[in-house]
């Protein structure tokens, strides 16, 4: 399957092993000598609005499938989901 780099941006990234959503494609790393894509950068799910979201680098070799709606990857653990119920009220104590 051929696709433009622009088509990868924003696609959901899912772990093949667990089926969990890891995040979405936010950048691409290319080897300027060979012109090959070396890795994708993924914005992790589960960040809060006050904390800068983390990114993870996934080597091109760990990409299993690039579909029309998602990218399936292996050897990547999904981030932990934040605890429920904290919200803004949790910032000020009880």
JSON list of N, CA, C and O in Angstrom, two decimals, residues 11-15 21-29 37-44 55-64 71-79:
[
{"chain": "A", "resi": 11, "resn": "UNK", "atom": "N", "xyz": [-3.37, 9.61, 12.49]},
{"chain": "A", "resi": 11, "resn": "UNK", "atom": "CA", "xyz": [-3.92, 8.25, 12.55]},
{"chain": "A", "resi": 11, "resn": "UNK", "atom": "C", "xyz": [-3.72, 7.67, 13.94]},
{"chain": "A", "resi": 11, "resn": "UNK", "atom": "O", "xyz": [-2.71, 7.89, 14.59]},
{"chain": "A", "resi": 12, "resn": "UNK", "atom": "N", "xyz": [-4.71, 6.91, 14.38]},
{"chain": "A", "resi": 12, "resn": "UNK", "atom": "CA", "xyz": [-4.64, 6.23, 15.67]},
{"chain": "A", "resi": 12, "resn": "UNK", "atom": "C", "xyz": [-3.60, 5.12, 15.59]},
{"chain": "A", "resi": 12, "resn": "UNK", "atom": "O", "xyz": [-3.51, 4.41, 14.59]},
{"chain": "A", "resi": 13, "resn": "UNK", "atom": "N", "xyz": [-2.82, 4.96, 16.66]},
{"chain": "A", "resi": 13, "resn": "UNK", "atom": "CA", "xyz": [-1.81, 3.90, 16.74]},
{"chain": "A", "resi": 13, "resn": "UNK", "atom": "C", "xyz": [-2.28, 2.90, 17.79]},
{"chain": "A", "resi": 13, "resn": "UNK", "atom": "O", "xyz": [-2.59, 3.26, 18.92]},
{"chain": "A", "resi": 14, "resn": "UNK", "atom": "N", "xyz": [-2.33, 1.62, 17.38]},
{"chain": "A", "resi": 14, "resn": "UNK", "atom": "CA", "xyz": [-2.85, 0.54, 18.23]},
{"chain": "A", "resi": 14, "resn": "UNK", "atom": "C", "xyz": [-1.81, -0.56, 18.36]},
{"chain": "A", "resi": 14, "resn": "UNK", "atom": "O", "xyz": [-1.17, -0.95, 17.38]},
{"chain": "A", "resi": 15, "resn": "UNK", "atom": "N", "xyz": [-1.68, -1.10, 19.59]},
{"chain": "A", "resi": 15, "resn": "UNK", "atom": "CA", "xyz": [-0.77, -2.21, 19.85]},
{"chain": "A", "resi": 15, "resn": "UNK", "atom": "C", "xyz": [-1.38, -3.52, 19.33]},
{"chain": "A", "resi": 15, "resn": "UNK", "atom": "O", "xyz": [-2.53, -3.83, 19.65]},
{"chain": "A", "resi": 21, "resn": "UNK", "atom": "N", "xyz": [-5.19, 1.30, 22.51]},
{"chain": "A", "resi": 21, "resn": "UNK", "atom": "CA", "xyz": [-4.84, 2.50, 21.78]},
{"chain": "A", "resi": 21, "resn": "UNK", "atom": "C", "xyz": [-3.65, 3.17, 22.46]},
{"chain": "A", "resi": 21, "resn": "UNK", "atom": "O", "xyz": [-3.69, 3.42, 23.67]},
{"chain": "A", "resi": 22, "resn": "UNK", "atom": "N", "xyz": [-2.61, 3.44, 21.70]},
{"chain": "A", "resi": 22, "resn": "UNK", "atom": "CA", "xyz": [-1.40, 4.05, 22.25]},
{"chain": "A", "resi": 22, "resn": "UNK", "atom": "C", "xyz": [-1.45, 5.56, 22.12]},
{"chain": "A", "resi": 22, "resn": "UNK", "atom": "O", "xyz": [-1.06, 6.29, 23.02]},
{"chain": "A", "resi": 23, "resn": "UNK", "atom": "N", "xyz": [-1.91, 6.04, 21.00]},
{"chain": "A", "resi": 23, "resn": "UNK", "atom": "CA", "xyz": [-1.96, 7.47, 20.75]},
{"chain": "A", "resi": 23, "resn": "UNK", "atom": "C", "xyz": [-2.24, 7.73, 19.29]},
{"chain": "A", "resi": 23, "resn": "UNK", "atom": "O", "xyz": [-2.93, 6.95, 18.64]},
{"chain": "A", "resi": 24, "resn": "UNK", "atom": "N", "xyz": [-1.65, 8.82, 18.76]},
{"chain": "A", "resi": 24, "resn": "UNK", "atom": "CA", "xyz": [-1.83, 9.12, 17.34]},
{"chain": "A", "resi": 24, "resn": "UNK", "atom": "C", "xyz": [-0.52, 9.65, 16.76]},
{"chain": "A", "resi": 24, "resn": "UNK", "atom": "O", "xyz": [0.32, 10.22, 17.47]},
{"chain": "A", "resi": 25, "resn": "UNK", "atom": "N", "xyz": [-0.34, 9.43, 15.47]},
{"chain": "A", "resi": 25, "resn": "UNK", "atom": "CA", "xyz": [0.89, 9.84, 14.77]},
{"chain": "A", "resi": 25, "resn": "UNK", "atom": "C", "xyz": [0.95, 11.37, 14.75]},
{"chain": "A", "resi": 25, "resn": "UNK", "atom": "O", "xyz": [0.02, 12.03, 14.31]},
{"chain": "A", "resi": 26, "resn": "UNK", "atom": "N", "xyz": [2.06, 11.92, 15.28]},
{"chain": "A", "resi": 26, "resn": "UNK", "atom": "CA", "xyz": [2.21, 13.37, 15.31]},
{"chain": "A", "resi": 26, "resn": "UNK", "atom": "C", "xyz": [3.44, 13.85, 14.54]},
{"chain": "A", "resi": 26, "resn": "UNK", "atom": "O", "xyz": [3.57, 15.03, 14.25]},
{"chain": "A", "resi": 27, "resn": "UNK", "atom": "N", "xyz": [4.34, 12.92, 14.18]},
{"chain": "A", "resi": 27, "resn": "UNK", "atom": "CA", "xyz": [5.54, 13.31, 13.44]},
{"chain": "A", "resi": 27, "resn": "UNK", "atom": "C", "xyz": [6.17, 12.09, 12.80]},
{"chain": "A", "resi": 27, "resn": "UNK", "atom": "O", "xyz": [5.84, 10.95, 13.16]},
{"chain": "A", "resi": 28, "resn": "UNK", "atom": "N", "xyz": [7.07, 12.33, 11.88]},
{"chain": "A", "resi": 28, "resn": "UNK", "atom": "CA", "xyz": [7.76, 11.25, 11.18]},
{"chain": "A", "resi": 28, "resn": "UNK", "atom": "C", "xyz": [9.24, 11.56, 11.16]},
{"chain": "A", "resi": 28, "resn": "UNK", "atom": "O", "xyz": [9.63, 12.72, 10.98]},
{"chain": "A", "resi": 29, "resn": "UNK", "atom": "N", "xyz": [10.05, 10.54, 11.37]},
{"chain": "A", "resi": 29, "resn": "UNK", "atom": "CA", "xyz": [11.51, 10.69, 11.36]},
{"chain": "A", "resi": 29, "resn": "UNK", "atom": "C", "xyz": [12.04, 10.02, 10.09]},
{"chain": "A", "resi": 29, "resn": "UNK", "atom": "O", "xyz": [11.75, 8.86, 9.84]},
{"chain": "A", "resi": 37, "resn": "UNK", "atom": "N", "xyz": [11.81, 6.26, 5.64]},
{"chain": "A", "resi": 37, "resn": "UNK", "atom": "CA", "xyz": [11.22, 6.63, 6.93]},
{"chain": "A", "resi": 37, "resn": "UNK", "atom": "C", "xyz": [11.86, 5.75, 7.99]},
{"chain": "A", "resi": 37, "resn": "UNK", "atom": "O", "xyz": [11.86, 4.52, 7.88]},
{"chain": "A", "resi": 38, "resn": "UNK", "atom": "N", "xyz": [12.42, 6.35, 9.04]},
{"chain": "A", "resi": 38, "resn": "UNK", "atom": "CA", "xyz": [13.11, 5.60, 10.09]},
{"chain": "A", "resi": 38, "resn": "UNK", "atom": "C", "xyz": [12.17, 5.27, 11.25]},
{"chain": "A", "resi": 38, "resn": "UNK", "atom": "O", "xyz": [12.30, 4.22, 11.87]},
{"chain": "A", "resi": 39, "resn": "UNK", "atom": "N", "xyz": [11.24, 6.17, 11.55]},
{"chain": "A", "resi": 39, "resn": "UNK", "atom": "CA", "xyz": [10.35, 5.97, 12.70]},
{"chain": "A", "resi": 39, "resn": "UNK", "atom": "C", "xyz": [9.17, 6.92, 12.60]},
{"chain": "A", "resi": 39, "resn": "UNK", "atom": "O", "xyz": [9.19, 7.88, 11.82]},
{"chain": "A", "resi": 40, "resn": "UNK", "atom": "N", "xyz": [8.16, 6.62, 13.43]},
{"chain": "A", "resi": 40, "resn": "UNK", "atom": "CA", "xyz": [7.06, 7.57, 13.61]},
{"chain": "A", "resi": 40, "resn": "UNK", "atom": "C", "xyz": [7.08, 8.03, 15.06]},
{"chain": "A", "resi": 40, "resn": "UNK", "atom": "O", "xyz": [7.55, 7.31, 15.94]},
{"chain": "A", "resi": 41, "resn": "UNK", "atom": "N", "xyz": [6.65, 9.25, 15.29]},
{"chain": "A", "resi": 41, "resn": "UNK", "atom": "CA", "xyz": [6.52, 9.77, 16.65]},
{"chain": "A", "resi": 41, "resn": "UNK", "atom": "C", "xyz": [5.04, 9.74, 16.98]},
{"chain": "A", "resi": 41, "resn": "UNK", "atom": "O", "xyz": [4.20, 10.15, 16.16]},
{"chain": "A", "resi": 42, "resn": "UNK", "atom": "N", "xyz": [4.71, 9.25, 18.17]},
{"chain": "A", "resi": 42, "resn": "UNK", "atom": "CA", "xyz": [3.32, 9.08, 18.58]},
{"chain": "A", "resi": 42, "resn": "UNK", "atom": "C", "xyz": [3.05, 9.90, 19.82]},
{"chain": "A", "resi": 42, "resn": "UNK", "atom": "O", "xyz": [3.76, 9.79, 20.82]},
{"chain": "A", "resi": 43, "resn": "UNK", "atom": "N", "xyz": [2.02, 10.73, 19.75]},
{"chain": "A", "resi": 43, "resn": "UNK", "atom": "CA", "xyz": [1.53, 11.49, 20.90]},
{"chain": "A", "resi": 43, "resn": "UNK", "atom": "C", "xyz": [0.72, 10.52, 21.74]},
{"chain": "A", "resi": 43, "resn": "UNK", "atom": "O", "xyz": [-0.25, 9.95, 21.26]},
{"chain": "A", "resi": 44, "resn": "UNK", "atom": "N", "xyz": [1.13, 10.30, 22.99]},
{"chain": "A", "resi": 44, "resn": "UNK", "atom": "CA", "xyz": [0.47, 9.31, 23.83]},
{"chain": "A", "resi": 44, "resn": "UNK", "atom": "C", "xyz": [-0.91, 9.77, 24.28]},
{"chain": "A", "resi": 44, "resn": "UNK", "atom": "O", "xyz": [-1.14, 10.95, 24.49]},
{"chain": "A", "resi": 55, "resn": "UNK", "atom": "N", "xyz": [5.55, 11.92, 24.11]},
{"chain": "A", "resi": 55, "resn": "UNK", "atom": "CA", "xyz": [5.65, 11.30, 22.78]},
{"chain": "A", "resi": 55, "resn": "UNK", "atom": "C", "xyz": [6.57, 10.09, 22.89]},
{"chain": "A", "resi": 55, "resn": "UNK", "atom": "O", "xyz": [7.46, 10.06, 23.72]},
{"chain": "A", "resi": 56, "resn": "UNK", "atom": "N", "xyz": [6.31, 9.12, 22.03]},
{"chain": "A", "resi": 56, "resn": "UNK", "atom": "CA", "xyz": [7.15, 7.93, 21.98]},
{"chain": "A", "resi": 56, "resn": "UNK", "atom": "C", "xyz": [7.58, 7.72, 20.53]},
{"chain": "A", "resi": 56, "resn": "UNK", "atom": "O", "xyz": [6.83, 8.02, 19.60]},
{"chain": "A", "resi": 57, "resn": "UNK", "atom": "N", "xyz": [8.81, 7.24, 20.36]},
{"chain": "A", "resi": 57, "resn": "UNK", "atom": "CA", "xyz": [9.35, 6.95, 19.03]},
{"chain": "A", "resi": 57, "resn": "UNK", "atom": "C", "xyz": [9.14, 5.47, 18.74]},
{"chain": "A", "resi": 57, "resn": "UNK", "atom": "O", "xyz": [9.53, 4.62, 19.54]},
{"chain": "A", "resi": 58, "resn": "UNK", "atom": "N", "xyz": [8.54, 5.16, 17.60]},
{"chain": "A", "resi": 58, "resn": "UNK", "atom": "CA", "xyz": [8.33, 3.78, 17.20]},
{"chain": "A", "resi": 58, "resn": "UNK", "atom": "C", "xyz": [9.10, 3.54, 15.91]},
{"chain": "A", "resi": 58, "resn": "UNK", "atom": "O", "xyz": [8.81, 4.15, 14.87]},
{"chain": "A", "resi": 59, "resn": "UNK", "atom": "N", "xyz": [10.13, 2.66, 15.95]},
{"chain": "A", "resi": 59, "resn": "UNK", "atom": "CA", "xyz": [10.91, 2.37, 14.75]},
{"chain": "A", "resi": 59, "resn": "UNK", "atom": "C", "xyz": [10.04, 1.80, 13.63]},
{"chain": "A", "resi": 59, "resn": "UNK", "atom": "O", "xyz": [9.05, 1.10, 13.88]},
{"chain": "A", "resi": 60, "resn": "UNK", "atom": "N", "xyz": [10.41, 2.10, 12.41]},
{"chain": "A", "resi": 60, "resn": "UNK", "atom": "CA", "xyz": [9.65, 1.65, 11.24]},
{"chain": "A", "resi": 60, "resn": "UNK", "atom": "C", "xyz": [9.49, 0.12, 11.22]},
{"chain": "A", "resi": 60, "resn": "UNK", "atom": "O", "xyz": [8.46, -0.39, 10.81]},
{"chain": "A", "resi": 61, "resn": "UNK", "atom": "N", "xyz": [10.50, -0.59, 11.72]},
{"chain": "A", "resi": 61, "resn": "UNK", "atom": "CA", "xyz": [10.46, -2.05, 11.73]},
{"chain": "A", "resi": 61, "resn": "UNK", "atom": "C", "xyz": [9.35, -2.60, 12.63]},
{"chain": "A", "resi": 61, "resn": "UNK", "atom": "O", "xyz": [8.92, -3.74, 12.48]},
{"chain": "A", "resi": 62, "resn": "UNK", "atom": "N", "xyz": [8.88, -1.81, 13.60]},
{"chain": "A", "resi": 62, "resn": "UNK", "atom": "CA", "xyz": [7.84, -2.25, 14.52]},
{"chain": "A", "resi": 62, "resn": "UNK", "atom": "C", "xyz": [6.43, -1.94, 14.04]},
{"chain": "A", "resi": 62, "resn": "UNK", "atom": "O", "xyz": [5.46, -2.21, 14.73]},
{"chain": "A", "resi": 63, "resn": "UNK", "atom": "N", "xyz": [6.30, -1.37, 12.86]},
{"chain": "A", "resi": 63, "resn": "UNK", "atom": "CA", "xyz": [4.99, -1.10, 12.28]},
{"chain": "A", "resi": 63, "resn": "UNK", "atom": "C", "xyz": [4.55, -2.33, 11.50]},
{"chain": "A", "resi": 63, "resn": "UNK", "atom": "O", "xyz": [5.24, -2.79, 10.60]},
{"chain": "A", "resi": 64, "resn": "UNK", "atom": "N", "xyz": [3.40, -2.89, 11.90]},
{"chain": "A", "resi": 64, "resn": "UNK", "atom": "CA", "xyz": [2.85, -4.08, 11.24]},
{"chain": "A", "resi": 64, "resn": "UNK", "atom": "C", "xyz": [2.03, -3.71, 10.02]},
{"chain": "A", "resi": 64, "resn": "UNK", "atom": "O", "xyz": [2.24, -4.26, 8.94]},
{"chain": "A", "resi": 71, "resn": "UNK", "atom": "N", "xyz": [-2.84, 2.69, 12.57]},
{"chain": "A", "resi": 71, "resn": "UNK", "atom": "CA", "xyz": [-1.53, 2.07, 12.38]},
{"chain": "A", "resi": 71, "resn": "UNK", "atom": "C", "xyz": [-1.38, 1.02, 13.47]},
{"chain": "A", "resi": 71, "resn": "UNK", "atom": "O", "xyz": [-1.53, 1.33, 14.65]},
{"chain": "A", "resi": 72, "resn": "UNK", "atom": "N", "xyz": [-1.10, -0.22, 13.08]},
{"chain": "A", "resi": 72, "resn": "UNK", "atom": "CA", "xyz": [-0.91, -1.30, 14.05]},
{"chain": "A", "resi": 72, "resn": "UNK", "atom": "C", "xyz": [0.59, -1.51, 14.26]},
{"chain": "A", "resi": 72, "resn": "UNK", "atom": "O", "xyz": [1.34, -1.63, 13.29]},
{"chain": "A", "resi": 73, "resn": "UNK", "atom": "N", "xyz": [1.01, -1.52, 15.53]},
{"chain": "A", "resi": 73, "resn": "UNK", "atom": "CA", "xyz": [2.43, -1.64, 15.86]},
{"chain": "A", "resi": 73, "resn": "UNK", "atom": "C", "xyz": [2.64, -2.76, 16.87]},
{"chain": "A", "resi": 73, "resn": "UNK", "atom": "O", "xyz": [1.72, -3.17, 17.58]},
{"chain": "A", "resi": 74, "resn": "UNK", "atom": "N", "xyz": [3.88, -3.24, 16.93]},
{"chain": "A", "resi": 74, "resn": "UNK", "atom": "CA", "xyz": [4.24, -4.26, 17.92]},
{"chain": "A", "resi": 74, "resn": "UNK", "atom": "C", "xyz": [5.38, -3.73, 18.77]},
{"chain": "A", "resi": 74, "resn": "UNK", "atom": "O", "xyz": [6.00, -2.72, 18.45]},
{"chain": "A", "resi": 75, "resn": "UNK", "atom": "N", "xyz": [5.65, -4.39, 19.89]},
{"chain": "A", "resi": 75, "resn": "UNK", "atom": "CA", "xyz": [6.74, -4.05, 20.80]},
{"chain": "A", "resi": 75, "resn": "UNK", "atom": "C", "xyz": [6.60, -2.67, 21.45]},
{"chain": "A", "resi": 75, "resn": "UNK", "atom": "O", "xyz": [7.58, -2.04, 21.80]},
{"chain": "A", "resi": 76, "resn": "UNK", "atom": "N", "xyz": [5.35, -2.22, 21.62]},
{"chain": "A", "resi": 76, "resn": "UNK", "atom": "CA", "xyz": [5.10, -0.94, 22.27]},
{"chain": "A", "resi": 76, "resn": "UNK", "atom": "C", "xyz": [4.00, -1.15, 23.29]},
{"chain": "A", "resi": 76, "resn": "UNK", "atom": "O", "xyz": [2.95, -1.69, 22.97]},
{"chain": "A", "resi": 77, "resn": "UNK", "atom": "N", "xyz": [4.24, -0.70, 24.52]},
{"chain": "A", "resi": 77, "resn": "UNK", "atom": "CA", "xyz": [3.23, -0.81, 25.56]},
{"chain": "A", "resi": 77, "resn": "UNK", "atom": "C", "xyz": [2.35, 0.43, 25.55]},
{"chain": "A", "resi": 77, "resn": "UNK", "atom": "O", "xyz": [2.84, 1.54, 25.39]},
{"chain": "A", "resi": 78, "resn": "UNK", "atom": "N", "xyz": [1.06, 0.23, 25.75]},
{"chain": "A", "resi": 78, "resn": "UNK", "atom": "CA", "xyz": [0.13, 1.35, 25.83]},
{"chain": "A", "resi": 78, "resn": "UNK", "atom": "C", "xyz": [0.36, 2.08, 27.14]},
{"chain": "A", "resi": 78, "resn": "UNK", "atom": "O", "xyz": [0.68, 1.46, 28.16]},
{"chain": "A", "resi": 79, "resn": "UNK", "atom": "N", "xyz": [0.22, 3.40, 27.16]},
{"chain": "A", "resi": 79, "resn": "UNK", "atom": "CA", "xyz": [0.39, 4.16, 28.40]},
{"chain": "A", "resi": 79, "resn": "UNK", "atom": "C", "xyz": [-0.72, 3.84, 29.38]},
{"chain": "A", "resi": 79, "resn": "UNK", "atom": "O", "xyz": [-1.81, 3.43, 29.00]}
]
